Amino acid sequence: MTNVAAHPTADELAPPTPSIDRAASRRAYDEDRAHVFHSWSAQGSLTPMVVAAAQGSWLWDGDGNRFLDFSSQLVNTNIGHQHPRVVAAIQEQAARLCTIAPQHANEARSEAARLITQLAPVGLDHVFFTNGGAEAVENAVRMARLHTGRRKVLSRYRSYHGHTQAAIHLTGDPRRWPNDSGAEGVVHFVGPFLYRSQFHATTEAEESERALAHLTHLVEMEGPATIAAIILETIPGTAGIMPPPPGYLAGVRALCDRHGIMLILDEVMAGFGRTGAWFARDHFDGGVTPDLIAFAKGVNSGYVPLGGVVLSNAIHETFRERVYPGGLTYSGHPLACAAAVATISAMRDEGIVDNARRVGQDVLGPGLRELATRHPVIGEVRGLGVFWALELVADRGTRAPLVPYNASGAAAGPMNDLVAACKRRGLLPFVNMNRLHVVPPCTVTVDEARLGLRLLADAFGEVFGS
Ligand SMILES: Cc1ncc(COP(=O)(O)O)c(C=O)c1O
């Protein structure tokens, strides 16, 4: 018999269902299909879910169906939905000062910058605010190019850096292909990924050493004095949540130092608590210090669009007398910055980063590894904090991906079936190619995480047999 106390149900864990106006939701759907043009999609085949309400780790669709949000939307609602302190901060800021031009100073922006630089490594004391992650990457690259007087930038395959001109060229996934003009001065390299090692490595140490040797060779062949920056997602996110092996980030830092190359860490997805640390870089090799950090998403959980670049004091010095040729009308927008101040403060006061670390260590990691023992379709479980990937394979021996790289439509059938099975059980997952990512908010409770694992196990049972 089920031990109810040890296994609370969704009804027991979820907040009360809010009242939902179904007619308004139907209208929202119809008007969406009539007038909204969606990202990264062929418009004809879309059937977007109407989200009518959300609270903490939960959301409700337009028919009042409830979902446990194991996607954090686009891996950004680190503090959960509708955190009362963040909502109140936005309301208070709106009542006081909704907007102000970037050339002026204001309290919310100054305080957000102070808090963010406090979390960054020593020697990175200034923030340039943007509206999101792509613009953060765009400006980090622009700063690196102007600071070094060089143009070329190196980035890895299996990465995503955003949709704008430089960012999409840096991206190492198929979203770049239709956008690639070949004219952005980007050279791609192979980063460490032991499960699918391109270096015939069998251990993390070998993968680290060989991936570094490959990058070193590439830098030498490209001409070190032509390279402005190397950019890395500290932990590649959408591309597969592959934590770097020991020594890799330190090795890239040393390579950059040898040649005067700027190291840009893209912490847009991995930052602000997702990995159980403020920045993912805190976990590896004693905390490697980059020259620039790109951030967005979790900085204020996307309640109001915000991103930015934290830059080293040396780069800041370059622009002490020289004009920085970049800017945005909404740089450091007061509503977004007030949301960031409240988010960072609440995360600190409520131990939310530590919660993410513990839930990963005690519940998600062990639970997902246990799931893998029962389902050979799970080739590998990777991650930390509330940042996990299940690599699904057709054959554990060959490691052939369950669906082809960049599969869509019928070719992605088993992944689509898995998503549908999760949703039927009230679980909203994040899926990319042959991977299911388990990425709930950093505020997810132990009971919610356990419930999500049970729903996931049920869905695996339905789709792949048990
Ligand atoms: C690592 C990384 N960098 C950059 C971006 C782009 O951010 P945005 O969509 O806010 O422009 C993303 C978005 O998913 C990301 O995951």
Coordinates of C-alpha atoms and ligand atoms in Angstrom, one line a residue:
M1 CA 0.0 0.0 0.0
T2 CA 1.2 3.5 -0.8
N3 CA 2.7 5.4 2.1
V4 CA 0.7 8.7 1.6
A5 CA 2.8 10.7 4.0
A6 CA 6.1 9.8 2.2
H7 CA 4.6 10.3 -1.3
P8 CA 2.4 13.4 -1.3
T9 CA 0.3 13.8 -4.4
A10 CA 0.1 16.7 -6.8
D11 CA -3.2 17.6 -5.1
E12 CA -1.5 17.9 -1.8
L13 CA 1.6 19.7 -3.1
A14 CA 0.2 22.2 -5.6
P15 CA -1.3 25.6 -4.6
P16 CA -5.1 25.9 -5.0
T17 CA -6.2 26.0 -8.6
P18 CA -6.8 29.6 -9.5
S19 CA -10.1 30.5 -11.3
I20 CA -9.5 30.4 -15.0
D21 CA -11.6 32.1 -17.6
R22 CA -11.8 29.4 -20.3
A23 CA -13.5 31.7 -22.8
A24 CA -10.7 34.2 -22.5
S25 CA -8.1 31.4 -22.9
R26 CA -9.9 30.2 -26.1
R27 CA -9.8 33.8 -27.4
A28 CA -6.1 34.0 -26.5
Y29 CA -5.4 30.9 -28.5
D30 CA -7.5 32.1 -31.5
E31 CA -5.8 35.5 -31.5
D32 CA -2.4 33.9 -31.2
R33 CA -3.0 31.8 -34.2
A34 CA -4.4 34.8 -36.1
H35 CA -1.7 37.3 -35.2
V36 CA 1.4 36.0 -33.3
F37 CA 4.5 35.0 -35.1
H38 CA 6.5 32.5 -32.9
S39 CA 10.2 32.0 -32.5
W40 CA 12.1 29.2 -34.3
S41 CA 9.0 27.7 -35.8
A42 CA 7.2 26.9 -39.0
Q43 CA 4.0 28.9 -38.2
G44 CA 1.5 26.6 -39.8
S45 CA 1.9 23.6 -37.5
L46 CA 1.8 25.4 -34.1
T47 CA -0.6 24.6 -31.4
P48 CA 0.7 26.6 -28.4
M49 CA -0.5 25.8 -24.9
V50 CA -2.3 28.8 -23.4
V51 CA -0.8 29.4 -19.9
A52 CA -3.4 31.1 -17.8
A53 CA -1.7 31.1 -14.4
A54 CA 1.4 30.0 -12.6
Q55 CA 2.7 29.8 -9.0
G56 CA 6.0 28.4 -7.7
S57 CA 6.8 25.2 -9.5
W58 CA 3.3 24.9 -11.0
L59 CA 1.3 26.3 -13.9
W60 CA -2.3 25.9 -15.3
D61 CA -3.3 25.9 -18.9
G62 CA -6.4 27.6 -20.4
D63 CA -8.6 24.6 -19.6
G64 CA -7.5 24.6 -15.9
N65 CA -5.1 21.6 -16.3
R66 CA -2.3 21.7 -13.8
F67 CA 1.4 21.0 -14.6
L68 CA 4.5 20.7 -12.5
D69 CA 7.0 22.8 -14.4
F70 CA 10.1 20.8 -14.9
S71 CA 11.2 23.1 -17.7
S72 CA 11.4 26.5 -15.8
Q73 CA 9.9 27.7 -19.2
L74 CA 13.2 28.3 -21.1
V75 CA 15.3 27.4 -18.1
N76 CA 14.8 30.8 -16.7
T77 CA 12.3 30.9 -13.8
N78 CA 15.0 30.0 -11.3
I79 CA 13.0 31.6 -8.4
G80 CA 9.8 29.9 -9.5
H81 CA 6.6 31.6 -10.8
Q82 CA 5.2 34.7 -9.2
H83 CA 7.6 34.9 -6.3
P84 CA 5.8 37.5 -4.0
R85 CA 8.9 39.6 -3.3
V86 CA 9.8 39.9 -6.9
V87 CA 6.2 40.7 -7.9
A88 CA 6.0 43.4 -5.1
A89 CA 9.3 44.9 -6.2
I90 CA 8.1 45.3 -9.8
Q91 CA 4.9 46.8 -8.6
E92 CA 6.6 49.2 -6.2
Q93 CA 9.1 50.3 -8.9
A94 CA 6.3 50.7 -11.4
A95 CA 4.5 53.0 -9.0
R96 CA 7.7 55.0 -8.5
L97 CA 9.5 55.2 -11.8
C98 CA 8.7 52.9 -14.7
T99 CA 11.4 53.9 -17.1
I100 CA 14.4 56.2 -17.4
A101 CA 16.9 56.8 -20.2
P102 CA 20.2 54.8 -19.9
Q103 CA 22.4 57.9 -19.5
H104 CA 20.8 58.7 -16.2
A105 CA 21.5 56.9 -12.9
N106 CA 18.8 55.3 -10.9
E107 CA 18.6 53.3 -7.6
A108 CA 17.4 50.0 -9.0
R109 CA 20.1 49.8 -11.7
S110 CA 22.9 50.9 -9.4
E111 CA 21.8 48.3 -6.7
A112 CA 21.4 45.5 -9.3
A113 CA 24.9 46.2 -10.6
R114 CA 26.4 46.2 -7.1
L115 CA 24.7 42.9 -6.2
I116 CA 25.7 41.2 -9.5
T117 CA 29.4 42.3 -9.2
Q118 CA 29.4 41.0 -5.6
L119 CA 28.6 37.6 -6.9
A120 CA 31.2 37.7 -9.7
P121 CA 34.8 36.9 -9.3
V122 CA 37.2 39.5 -7.9
G123 CA 38.4 42.0 -10.5
L124 CA 35.1 42.2 -12.5
D125 CA 33.5 45.3 -11.0
H126 CA 31.2 46.7 -13.7
V127 CA 28.0 45.6 -15.5
F128 CA 26.7 46.6 -18.9
F129 CA 23.0 45.8 -18.9
T130 CA 21.1 44.5 -21.9
N131 CA 17.6 43.1 -22.5
G132 CA 18.6 39.5 -22.7
G133 CA 21.2 36.8 -23.3
A134 CA 21.9 37.3 -27.0
E135 CA 22.6 41.0 -26.6
A136 CA 24.8 40.1 -23.6
V137 CA 26.9 37.8 -25.8
E138 CA 26.9 40.4 -28.6
N139 CA 28.3 43.1 -26.3
A140 CA 30.8 40.7 -24.6
V141 CA 32.3 39.9 -28.1
R142 CA 32.3 43.6 -29.1
M143 CA 34.1 44.5 -25.9
A144 CA 36.7 41.7 -26.4
R145 CA 37.3 42.8 -30.0
L146 CA 37.8 46.4 -29.2
H147 CA 39.9 45.7 -26.2
T148 CA 42.3 43.3 -28.0
G149 CA 42.1 45.0 -31.5
R150 CA 41.5 41.5 -32.9
R151 CA 38.5 40.1 -34.7
K152 CA 38.3 36.3 -34.6
V153 CA 36.3 34.5 -31.9
L154 CA 36.4 30.8 -31.1
S155 CA 33.4 28.9 -29.8
R156 CA 32.5 25.2 -29.5
Y157 CA 30.2 22.9 -31.3
R158 CA 27.2 21.8 -29.2
S159 CA 26.5 25.3 -27.8
Y160 CA 23.9 28.0 -28.0
H161 CA 24.7 31.7 -27.6
G162 CA 21.6 33.5 -28.9
H163 CA 19.9 34.6 -32.1
T164 CA 21.5 38.0 -32.9
Q165 CA 24.3 38.4 -35.5
A166 CA 27.5 37.5 -33.6
A167 CA 25.6 35.3 -31.1
I168 CA 24.0 33.1 -33.7
H169 CA 27.3 32.7 -35.6
L170 CA 29.0 31.6 -32.4
T171 CA 26.2 29.1 -31.7
G172 CA 27.3 25.5 -32.3
D173 CA 23.9 23.9 -33.0
P174 CA 21.6 23.7 -36.0
R175 CA 19.9 27.0 -35.3
R176 CA 23.0 28.6 -36.8
W177 CA 22.9 26.8 -40.1
P178 CA 20.2 28.9 -41.9
N179 CA 21.7 32.1 -40.4
D180 CA 25.3 31.5 -41.1
S181 CA 26.8 34.0 -43.6
G182 CA 30.3 32.7 -42.8
A183 CA 31.4 36.3 -42.3
E184 CA 31.4 36.8 -38.6
G185 CA 35.0 35.7 -37.9
V186 CA 34.0 32.7 -35.9
V187 CA 35.9 29.4 -35.8
H188 CA 34.3 26.4 -34.1
F189 CA 36.1 23.8 -32.1
V190 CA 35.2 20.5 -30.4
G191 CA 34.6 20.8 -26.7
P192 CA 34.8 18.1 -24.1
F193 CA 31.9 15.6 -24.1
L194 CA 33.2 12.2 -22.8
Y195 CA 30.0 10.2 -23.6
R196 CA 30.4 11.2 -27.3
S197 CA 34.1 11.7 -27.3
Q198 CA 35.6 12.9 -30.6
F199 CA 39.0 12.2 -29.0
H200 CA 38.7 8.5 -28.4
A201 CA 39.0 9.2 -24.7
T202 CA 37.7 6.8 -22.1
T203 CA 38.2 8.9 -18.9
E204 CA 37.4 12.5 -17.9
A205 CA 41.1 13.2 -17.6
E206 CA 41.8 12.0 -21.1
E207 CA 38.9 14.0 -22.5
S208 CA 40.0 17.1 -20.8
E209 CA 43.7 16.8 -21.9
R210 CA 42.8 15.9 -25.5
A211 CA 40.1 18.6 -25.9
L212 CA 42.7 21.1 -24.6
A213 CA 45.3 19.8 -27.0
H214 CA 42.8 20.2 -29.9
L215 CA 42.0 23.7 -28.9
T216 CA 45.6 24.6 -28.4
H217 CA 46.4 23.3 -31.9
L218 CA 43.5 25.2 -33.4
V219 CA 44.7 28.5 -31.8
E220 CA 48.2 27.9 -33.2
M221 CA 46.9 27.2 -36.6
E222 CA 44.5 30.1 -36.7
G223 CA 47.2 32.5 -35.5
P224 CA 46.9 33.4 -31.8
A225 CA 47.4 37.2 -32.5
T226 CA 44.2 37.2 -34.6
I227 CA 42.0 35.8 -31.9
A228 CA 40.0 38.3 -29.7
A229 CA 38.2 35.8 -27.6
I230 CA 37.2 32.2 -26.8
I231 CA 33.6 31.9 -25.6
L232 CA 32.2 28.9 -23.7
E233 CA 29.0 28.2 -22.0
T234 CA 30.5 27.2 -18.6
I235 CA 28.2 24.2 -18.8
P236 CA 26.6 23.9 -22.2
G237 CA 22.8 24.1 -21.6
T238 CA 20.4 23.5 -24.4
A239 CA 23.1 21.5 -26.2
G240 CA 23.1 18.9 -23.6
I241 CA 24.2 19.9 -20.0
M242 CA 27.8 18.7 -20.2
P243 CA 29.8 19.8 -17.1
P244 CA 33.4 20.3 -18.2
P245 CA 35.9 17.7 -17.0
P246 CA 38.4 18.7 -14.3
G247 CA 41.2 20.9 -15.6
Y248 CA 39.4 21.9 -18.9
L249 CA 38.3 25.5 -17.9
A250 CA 41.7 26.1 -16.1
G251 CA 43.4 24.9 -19.3
V252 CA 41.4 27.2 -21.5
R253 CA 42.2 30.1 -19.2
A254 CA 45.9 29.4 -19.3
L255 CA 45.8 29.2 -23.1
C256 CA 44.0 32.5 -23.3
D257 CA 46.6 34.1 -20.9
R258 CA 49.5 32.8 -23.1
H259 CA 48.1 34.7 -26.1
G260 CA 46.3 37.7 -24.7
I261 CA 42.9 36.2 -25.7
M262 CA 39.8 37.2 -23.7
L263 CA 37.9 34.4 -22.1
I264 CA 34.1 34.9 -22.2
L265 CA 32.0 32.6 -20.0
D266 CA 28.3 32.5 -21.1
E267 CA 26.4 31.9 -17.9
V268 CA 23.0 32.9 -19.4
M269 CA 21.5 29.5 -18.6
A270 CA 23.9 28.1 -16.1
G271 CA 24.1 31.2 -13.9
F272 CA 22.1 32.5 -10.9
G273 CA 21.6 29.3 -8.9
R274 CA 20.7 26.8 -11.6
T275 CA 23.8 24.6 -10.8
G276 CA 23.6 25.1 -7.0
A277 CA 26.1 27.9 -7.1
W278 CA 25.6 31.6 -8.1
F279 CA 27.7 31.1 -11.2
A280 CA 28.5 27.6 -12.7
R281 CA 32.2 28.7 -12.9
D282 CA 32.3 28.5 -9.1
H283 CA 32.2 24.6 -9.3
F284 CA 35.3 24.0 -11.5
D285 CA 39.0 24.1 -11.1
G286 CA 38.8 26.4 -8.0
G287 CA 36.7 29.0 -9.8
V288 CA 38.3 30.1 -13.1
T289 CA 38.1 33.9 -13.6
P290 CA 37.0 34.9 -17.1
D291 CA 37.4 38.4 -18.6
L292 CA 33.8 38.7 -19.3
I293 CA 30.6 37.0 -18.1
A294 CA 27.4 37.1 -20.1
F295 CA 24.2 36.6 -18.0
A296 CA 20.4 36.9 -18.3
K297 CA 17.6 34.5 -17.5
G298 CA 17.9 33.6 -13.8
V299 CA 19.2 37.1 -12.8
N300 CA 15.6 38.1 -12.4
S301 CA 13.9 34.8 -13.5
G302 CA 12.7 36.7 -16.7
Y303 CA 9.9 38.5 -14.8
V304 CA 11.0 41.5 -16.9
P305 CA 13.6 41.0 -19.7
L306 CA 17.2 41.6 -18.5
G307 CA 20.7 40.5 -19.4
G308 CA 24.1 41.9 -19.2
V309 CA 27.9 41.6 -19.3
V310 CA 30.1 41.7 -16.2
L311 CA 33.5 42.9 -17.4
S312 CA 37.0 42.9 -16.0
N313 CA 38.6 46.0 -14.7
A314 CA 41.2 45.8 -17.5
I315 CA 38.5 45.9 -20.1
H316 CA 36.7 48.7 -18.3
E317 CA 40.0 50.6 -18.4
T318 CA 40.0 50.4 -22.2
F319 CA 36.8 52.4 -22.2
R320 CA 37.8 55.0 -19.6
E321 CA 38.8 57.6 -22.2
R322 CA 37.6 55.8 -25.3
V323 CA 33.9 55.8 -26.1
Y324 CA 32.2 52.4 -26.0
P325 CA 30.4 52.2 -29.3
G326 CA 27.3 50.4 -28.1
G327 CA 24.1 51.0 -26.1
L328 CA 20.4 50.3 -25.7
T329 CA 17.4 52.5 -24.9
Y330 CA 16.4 50.1 -22.2
S331 CA 19.9 49.3 -20.8
G332 CA 19.4 48.9 -17.1
H333 CA 15.6 49.3 -17.2
P334 CA 14.3 50.1 -13.7
L335 CA 11.6 47.5 -13.7
A336 CA 14.0 44.7 -14.8
C337 CA 16.7 45.9 -12.3
A338 CA 14.2 46.1 -9.4
A339 CA 13.2 42.6 -10.2
A340 CA 16.9 41.5 -10.2
V341 CA 17.5 43.2 -6.8
A342 CA 14.5 41.4 -5.3
T343 CA 15.4 38.1 -7.0
I344 CA 19.0 38.1 -5.8
S345 CA 18.0 39.3 -2.3
A346 CA 15.2 36.6 -2.0
M347 CA 17.5 33.9 -3.3
R348 CA 20.0 34.9 -0.6
D349 CA 17.6 35.2 2.3
E350 CA 15.7 32.0 1.4
G351 CA 18.7 29.8 0.7
I352 CA 17.5 29.1 -2.8
V353 CA 20.9 28.4 -4.4
D354 CA 21.6 25.9 -1.6
N355 CA 18.2 24.4 -2.1
A356 CA 19.1 23.8 -5.8
R357 CA 22.4 22.2 -4.8
R358 CA 20.7 19.9 -2.2
V359 CA 17.8 18.9 -4.4
G360 CA 20.2 17.9 -7.2
Q361 CA 22.5 16.0 -4.9
D362 CA 19.9 14.2 -2.7
V363 CA 16.9 13.8 -5.0
L364 CA 17.3 14.5 -8.7
G365 CA 20.8 12.9 -9.2
P366 CA 20.1 9.7 -7.3
G367 CA 16.5 9.5 -8.7
L368 CA 17.5 9.9 -12.3
R369 CA 20.4 7.4 -12.0
E370 CA 17.9 4.9 -10.5
L371 CA 15.5 5.5 -13.4
A372 CA 18.4 4.8 -15.8
T373 CA 18.9 1.4 -14.1
R374 CA 15.4 0.5 -15.2
H375 CA 15.4 1.9 -18.7
P376 CA 18.2 1.0 -21.2
V377 CA 17.0 3.9 -23.3
I378 CA 18.7 6.2 -20.9
G379 CA 22.3 6.1 -22.0
E380 CA 23.7 8.7 -19.6
V381 CA 22.5 10.9 -16.8
R382 CA 24.5 14.2 -16.4
G383 CA 24.1 17.3 -14.4
L384 CA 24.1 19.0 -11.0
G385 CA 21.8 21.3 -9.0
V386 CA 18.5 21.6 -10.9
F387 CA 20.3 21.2 -14.3
W388 CA 20.1 17.6 -15.5
A389 CA 20.0 15.8 -18.9
L390 CA 19.0 12.3 -19.8
E391 CA 20.7 11.2 -23.0
L392 CA 18.3 8.8 -24.7
V393 CA 19.8 6.1 -27.0
A394 CA 18.5 3.5 -29.4
D395 CA 21.3 1.2 -28.2
R396 CA 23.5 1.5 -25.1
G397 CA 26.4 -0.4 -26.7
T398 CA 26.7 1.8 -29.7
R399 CA 25.3 4.9 -28.0
A400 CA 23.3 5.7 -31.2
P401 CA 21.0 8.6 -30.3
L402 CA 17.3 7.6 -29.9
V403 CA 16.4 10.1 -32.7
P404 CA 18.8 11.7 -35.2
Y405 CA 20.6 14.9 -34.6
N406 CA 18.2 17.8 -35.3
A407 CA 15.3 15.4 -35.8
S408 CA 11.9 17.0 -36.1
G409 CA 8.3 15.9 -36.9
A410 CA 7.9 12.1 -37.4
A411 CA 11.7 11.5 -37.1
A412 CA 11.5 12.8 -33.5
G413 CA 8.5 10.5 -32.8
P414 CA 9.7 8.8 -29.6
M415 CA 10.7 12.1 -28.0
N416 CA 7.3 13.6 -29.0
D417 CA 5.6 10.5 -27.4
L418 CA 7.6 11.1 -24.2
V419 CA 6.6 14.7 -24.0
A420 CA 2.9 13.8 -24.5
A421 CA 3.1 11.1 -21.9
C422 CA 4.7 13.5 -19.4
K423 CA 2.0 16.1 -20.1
R424 CA -0.8 13.6 -19.7
R425 CA 0.5 13.1 -16.2
G426 CA 0.7 16.8 -15.4
L427 CA 4.5 17.2 -15.9
L428 CA 6.0 19.8 -18.2
P429 CA 9.4 18.6 -19.4
F430 CA 12.2 20.3 -21.5
V431 CA 13.2 18.3 -24.5
N432 CA 15.9 18.9 -27.1
M433 CA 16.8 16.4 -29.9
N434 CA 17.5 13.0 -28.1
R435 CA 17.6 14.5 -24.6
L436 CA 15.1 15.2 -21.9
H437 CA 16.3 17.9 -19.5
V438 CA 15.1 18.0 -15.9
V439 CA 15.3 21.7 -15.1
P440 CA 12.8 22.7 -12.4
P441 CA 13.0 26.0 -10.6
C442 CA 15.8 26.4 -8.0
T443 CA 12.9 26.7 -5.5
V444 CA 11.5 23.2 -6.2
T445 CA 10.9 21.3 -3.0
V446 CA 12.1 17.8 -2.2
D447 CA 8.5 16.6 -2.4
E448 CA 7.9 18.3 -5.7
A449 CA 11.1 16.9 -7.1
R450 CA 10.2 13.4 -6.0
L451 CA 6.7 13.7 -7.5
G452 CA 8.2 14.9 -10.8
L453 CA 10.5 11.8 -10.8
R454 CA 7.6 9.5 -10.2
L455 CA 5.6 11.1 -13.0
L456 CA 8.7 10.9 -15.3
A457 CA 9.1 7.2 -14.4
D458 CA 5.5 6.5 -15.2
A459 CA 5.9 8.3 -18.6
F460 CA 9.0 6.3 -19.4
G461 CA 7.1 3.1 -18.5
E462 CA 4.3 4.0 -20.9
V463 CA 6.5 4.9 -23.8
F464 CA 9.5 2.5 -23.4
G465 CA 8.0 -0.3 -21.3
S466 CA 9.0 -1.0 -17.8
Ligands
LIG1 C1 23.7 29.8 -22.9 C2 22.8 30.8 -23.6 N1 23.3 32.0 -24.1 C3 22.5 32.9 -24.7 C4 21.2 32.7 -24.8 C5 20.3 33.7 -25.4 O1 19.5 34.4 -24.5 P1 18.2 35.2 -24.9 O2 17.2 34.2 -25.5 O3 17.8 35.9 -23.7 O4 18.6 36.2 -26.0 C6 20.6 31.5 -24.3 C7 19.1 31.3 -24.4 O5 18.6 30.2 -24.2 C8 21.4 30.6 -23.7 O6 20.9 29.4 -23.2

